[in-house]
Amino acid sequence: MNLSAPTQIVFIISVVIAIIGILAALGVLAFIPIASVWIVLIAYIVLAAGCLMRGA
């Protein structure tokens, strides 16, 4: 399996999603109905998909 570095936009999107998850865990964004663990997991999946897909 060949891995490639994700593009800068995919990396920034995953970082933003992870920051939203961390803020939800701290209680700053209490209006988000999803558990913060799932939000951070989505960020990790986005980053992994960016590494697995060439040119994404």
mmCIF file of N, CA and C in Angstrom:
data_model
loop_
_atom_site.group_PDB
_atom_site.id
_atom_site.type_symbol
_atom_site.label_atom_id
_atom_site.label_comp_id
_atom_site.label_asym_id
_atom_site.label_seq_id
_atom_site.Cartn_x
_atom_site.Cartn_y
_atom_site.Cartn_z
ATOM 1 N N MET A 1 0.856 -1.167 0.000
ATOM 2 C CA MET A 1 0.000 0.000 0.000
ATOM 3 C C MET A 1 0.906 1.236 0.000
ATOM 4 N N ASN A 2 0.730 2.061 -0.983
ATOM 5 C CA ASN A 2 1.498 3.294 -1.065
ATOM 6 C C ASN A 2 0.725 4.422 -0.413
ATOM 7 N N LEU A 3 1.390 5.108 0.501
ATOM 8 C CA LEU A 3 0.778 6.255 1.158
ATOM 9 C C LEU A 3 1.403 7.524 0.603
ATOM 10 N N SER A 4 0.603 8.548 0.494
ATOM 11 C CA SER A 4 1.115 9.842 0.068
ATOM 12 C C SER A 4 0.677 10.887 1.083
ATOM 13 N N ALA A 5 1.392 11.971 1.124
ATOM 14 C CA ALA A 5 1.044 13.041 2.049
ATOM 15 C C ALA A 5 -0.274 13.683 1.612
ATOM 16 N N PRO A 6 -1.127 14.022 2.566
ATOM 17 C CA PRO A 6 -2.379 14.684 2.184
ATOM 18 C C PRO A 6 -2.099 16.102 1.710
ATOM 19 N N THR A 7 -3.013 16.618 0.934
ATOM 20 C CA THR A 7 -2.847 18.001 0.493
ATOM 21 C C THR A 7 -3.042 18.931 1.683
ATOM 22 N N GLN A 8 -2.630 20.139 1.522
ATOM 23 C CA GLN A 8 -2.702 21.098 2.615
ATOM 24 C C GLN A 8 -4.145 21.361 3.025
ATOM 25 N N ILE A 9 -5.068 21.395 2.083
ATOM 26 C CA ILE A 9 -6.466 21.668 2.417
ATOM 27 C C ILE A 9 -7.080 20.525 3.219
ATOM 28 N N VAL A 10 -6.727 19.278 2.894
ATOM 29 C CA VAL A 10 -7.239 18.131 3.649
ATOM 30 C C VAL A 10 -6.689 18.164 5.069
ATOM 31 N N PHE A 11 -5.414 18.508 5.204
ATOM 32 C CA PHE A 11 -4.810 18.598 6.528
ATOM 33 C C PHE A 11 -5.470 19.690 7.366
ATOM 34 N N ILE A 12 -5.708 20.846 6.762
ATOM 35 C CA ILE A 12 -6.332 21.952 7.494
ATOM 36 C C ILE A 12 -7.759 21.600 7.894
ATOM 37 N N ILE A 13 -8.498 20.929 7.015
ATOM 38 C CA ILE A 13 -9.867 20.521 7.346
ATOM 39 C C ILE A 13 -9.862 19.553 8.522
ATOM 40 N N SER A 14 -8.945 18.597 8.535
ATOM 41 C CA SER A 14 -8.901 17.639 9.633
ATOM 42 C C SER A 14 -8.485 18.309 10.941
ATOM 43 N N VAL A 15 -7.592 19.281 10.879
ATOM 44 C CA VAL A 15 -7.191 20.005 12.092
ATOM 45 C C VAL A 15 -8.351 20.818 12.639
ATOM 46 N N VAL A 16 -9.111 21.460 11.760
ATOM 47 C CA VAL A 16 -10.264 22.251 12.204
ATOM 48 C C VAL A 16 -11.309 21.354 12.852
ATOM 49 N N ILE A 17 -11.570 20.201 12.255
ATOM 50 C CA ILE A 17 -12.544 19.262 12.842
ATOM 51 C C ILE A 17 -12.046 18.765 14.192
ATOM 52 N N ALA A 18 -10.747 18.496 14.313
ATOM 53 C CA ALA A 18 -10.188 18.042 15.589
ATOM 54 C C ALA A 18 -10.285 19.133 16.650
ATOM 55 N N ILE A 19 -10.049 20.372 16.280
ATOM 56 C CA ILE A 19 -10.167 21.481 17.237
ATOM 57 C C ILE A 19 -11.609 21.634 17.700
ATOM 58 N N ILE A 20 -12.560 21.459 16.791
ATOM 59 C CA ILE A 20 -13.976 21.505 17.183
ATOM 60 C C ILE A 20 -14.283 20.397 18.173
ATOM 61 N N GLY A 21 -13.720 19.196 17.945
ATOM 62 C CA GLY A 21 -13.924 18.093 18.884
ATOM 63 C C GLY A 21 -13.321 18.358 20.244
ATOM 64 N N ILE A 22 -12.148 18.964 20.263
ATOM 65 C CA ILE A 22 -11.505 19.287 21.546
ATOM 66 C C ILE A 22 -12.295 20.355 22.293
ATOM 67 N N LEU A 23 -12.779 21.352 21.570
ATOM 68 C CA LEU A 23 -13.598 22.378 22.208
ATOM 69 C C LEU A 23 -14.911 21.808 22.725
ATOM 70 N N ALA A 24 -15.465 20.835 22.021
ATOM 71 C CA ALA A 24 -16.689 20.180 22.505
ATOM 72 C C ALA A 24 -16.397 19.379 23.768
ATOM 73 N N ALA A 25 -15.206 18.777 23.849
ATOM 74 C CA ALA A 25 -14.843 18.017 25.050
ATOM 75 C C ALA A 25 -14.661 18.934 26.248
ATOM 76 N N LEU A 26 -14.183 20.138 26.021
ATOM 77 C CA LEU A 26 -13.979 21.093 27.108
ATOM 78 C C LEU A 26 -15.269 21.799 27.514
ATOM 79 N N GLY A 27 -16.328 21.613 26.754
ATOM 80 C CA GLY A 27 -17.613 22.215 27.090
ATOM 81 C C GLY A 27 -17.839 23.577 26.475
ATOM 82 N N VAL A 28 -16.917 24.042 25.655
ATOM 83 C CA VAL A 28 -17.074 25.354 25.022
ATOM 84 C C VAL A 28 -18.178 25.308 23.975
ATOM 85 N N LEU A 29 -18.241 24.214 23.243
ATOM 86 C CA LEU A 29 -19.276 24.040 22.220
ATOM 87 C C LEU A 29 -20.281 22.990 22.708
ATOM 88 N N ALA A 30 -21.041 23.342 23.706
ATOM 89 C CA ALA A 30 -21.970 22.396 24.311
ATOM 90 C C ALA A 30 -23.196 22.134 23.436
ATOM 91 N N PHE A 31 -23.425 22.949 22.422
ATOM 92 C CA PHE A 31 -24.623 22.784 21.588
ATOM 93 C C PHE A 31 -24.461 21.704 20.534
ATOM 94 N N ILE A 32 -23.262 21.140 20.377
ATOM 95 C CA ILE A 32 -23.041 20.071 19.406
ATOM 96 C C ILE A 32 -23.518 18.755 20.023
ATOM 97 N N PRO A 33 -24.491 18.086 19.400
ATOM 98 C CA PRO A 33 -25.091 16.900 20.023
ATOM 99 C C PRO A 33 -24.258 15.624 19.895
ATOM 100 N N ILE A 34 -23.139 15.668 19.168
ATOM 101 C CA ILE A 34 -22.308 14.480 18.970
ATOM 102 C C ILE A 34 -21.219 14.465 20.025
ATOM 103 N N ALA A 35 -20.886 13.267 20.514
ATOM 104 C CA ALA A 35 -19.814 13.154 21.491
ATOM 105 C C ALA A 35 -18.490 13.591 20.871
ATOM 106 N N SER A 36 -17.650 14.214 21.678
ATOM 107 C CA SER A 36 -16.401 14.777 21.167
ATOM 108 C C SER A 36 -15.462 13.700 20.637
ATOM 109 N N VAL A 37 -15.549 12.494 21.174
ATOM 110 C CA VAL A 37 -14.700 11.399 20.690
ATOM 111 C C VAL A 37 -15.011 11.098 19.229
ATOM 112 N N TRP A 38 -16.266 11.126 18.866
ATOM 113 C CA TRP A 38 -16.653 10.840 17.487
ATOM 114 C C TRP A 38 -16.225 11.960 16.549
ATOM 115 N N ILE A 39 -16.245 13.180 17.030
ATOM 116 C CA ILE A 39 -15.814 14.310 16.196
ATOM 117 C C ILE A 39 -14.324 14.190 15.890
ATOM 118 N N VAL A 40 -13.528 13.871 16.911
ATOM 119 C CA VAL A 40 -12.091 13.713 16.698
ATOM 120 C C VAL A 40 -11.818 12.490 15.826
ATOM 121 N N LEU A 41 -12.611 11.437 15.961
ATOM 122 C CA LEU A 41 -12.454 10.263 15.108
ATOM 123 C C LEU A 41 -12.744 10.608 13.642
ATOM 124 N N ILE A 42 -13.726 11.437 13.401
ATOM 125 C CA ILE A 42 -14.024 11.878 12.039
ATOM 126 C C ILE A 42 -12.843 12.655 11.464
ATOM 127 N N ALA A 43 -12.212 13.493 12.285
ATOM 128 C CA ALA A 43 -11.032 14.235 11.830
ATOM 129 C C ALA A 43 -9.902 13.287 11.464
ATOM 130 N N TYR A 44 -9.720 12.242 12.267
ATOM 131 C CA TYR A 44 -8.671 11.264 11.979
ATOM 132 C C TYR A 44 -8.982 10.491 10.695
ATOM 133 N N ILE A 45 -10.245 10.161 10.475
ATOM 134 C CA ILE A 45 -10.644 9.442 9.262
ATOM 135 C C ILE A 45 -10.413 10.318 8.033
ATOM 136 N N VAL A 46 -10.722 11.608 8.136
ATOM 137 C CA VAL A 46 -10.482 12.529 7.020
ATOM 138 C C VAL A 46 -8.987 12.588 6.698
ATOM 139 N N LEU A 47 -8.152 12.650 7.738
ATOM 140 C CA LEU A 47 -6.707 12.697 7.526
ATOM 141 C C LEU A 47 -6.195 11.388 6.939
ATOM 142 N N ALA A 48 -6.698 10.261 7.422
ATOM 143 C CA ALA A 48 -6.278 8.962 6.887
ATOM 144 C C ALA A 48 -6.721 8.810 5.437
ATOM 145 N N ALA A 49 -7.914 9.260 5.110
ATOM 146 C CA ALA A 49 -8.383 9.186 3.728
ATOM 147 C C ALA A 49 -7.530 10.063 2.820
ATOM 148 N N GLY A 50 -7.084 11.199 3.333
ATOM 149 C CA GLY A 50 -6.197 12.051 2.555
ATOM 150 C C GLY A 50 -4.848 11.412 2.301
ATOM 151 N N CYS A 51 -4.385 10.565 3.228
ATOM 152 C CA CYS A 51 -3.120 9.861 3.037
ATOM 153 C C CYS A 51 -3.274 8.668 2.103
ATOM 154 N N LEU A 52 -4.424 8.026 2.115
ATOM 155 C CA LEU A 52 -4.630 6.839 1.303
ATOM 156 C C LEU A 52 -4.975 7.155 -0.149
ATOM 157 N N MET A 53 -5.672 8.252 -0.382
ATOM 158 C CA MET A 53 -6.075 8.609 -1.732
ATOM 159 C C MET A 53 -5.031 9.516 -2.364
ATOM 160 N N ARG A 54 -4.552 9.112 -3.476
ATOM 161 C CA ARG A 54 -3.545 9.923 -4.164
ATOM 162 C C ARG A 54 -4.218 11.121 -4.835
ATOM 163 N N GLY A 55 -3.707 12.303 -4.582
ATOM 164 C CA GLY A 55 -4.237 13.508 -5.205
ATOM 165 C C GLY A 55 -5.458 14.077 -4.516
ATOM 166 N N ALA A 56 -5.789 13.582 -3.350
ATOM 167 C CA ALA A 56 -6.975 14.093 -2.645
ATOM 168 C C ALA A 56 -6.653 15.357 -1.892
#
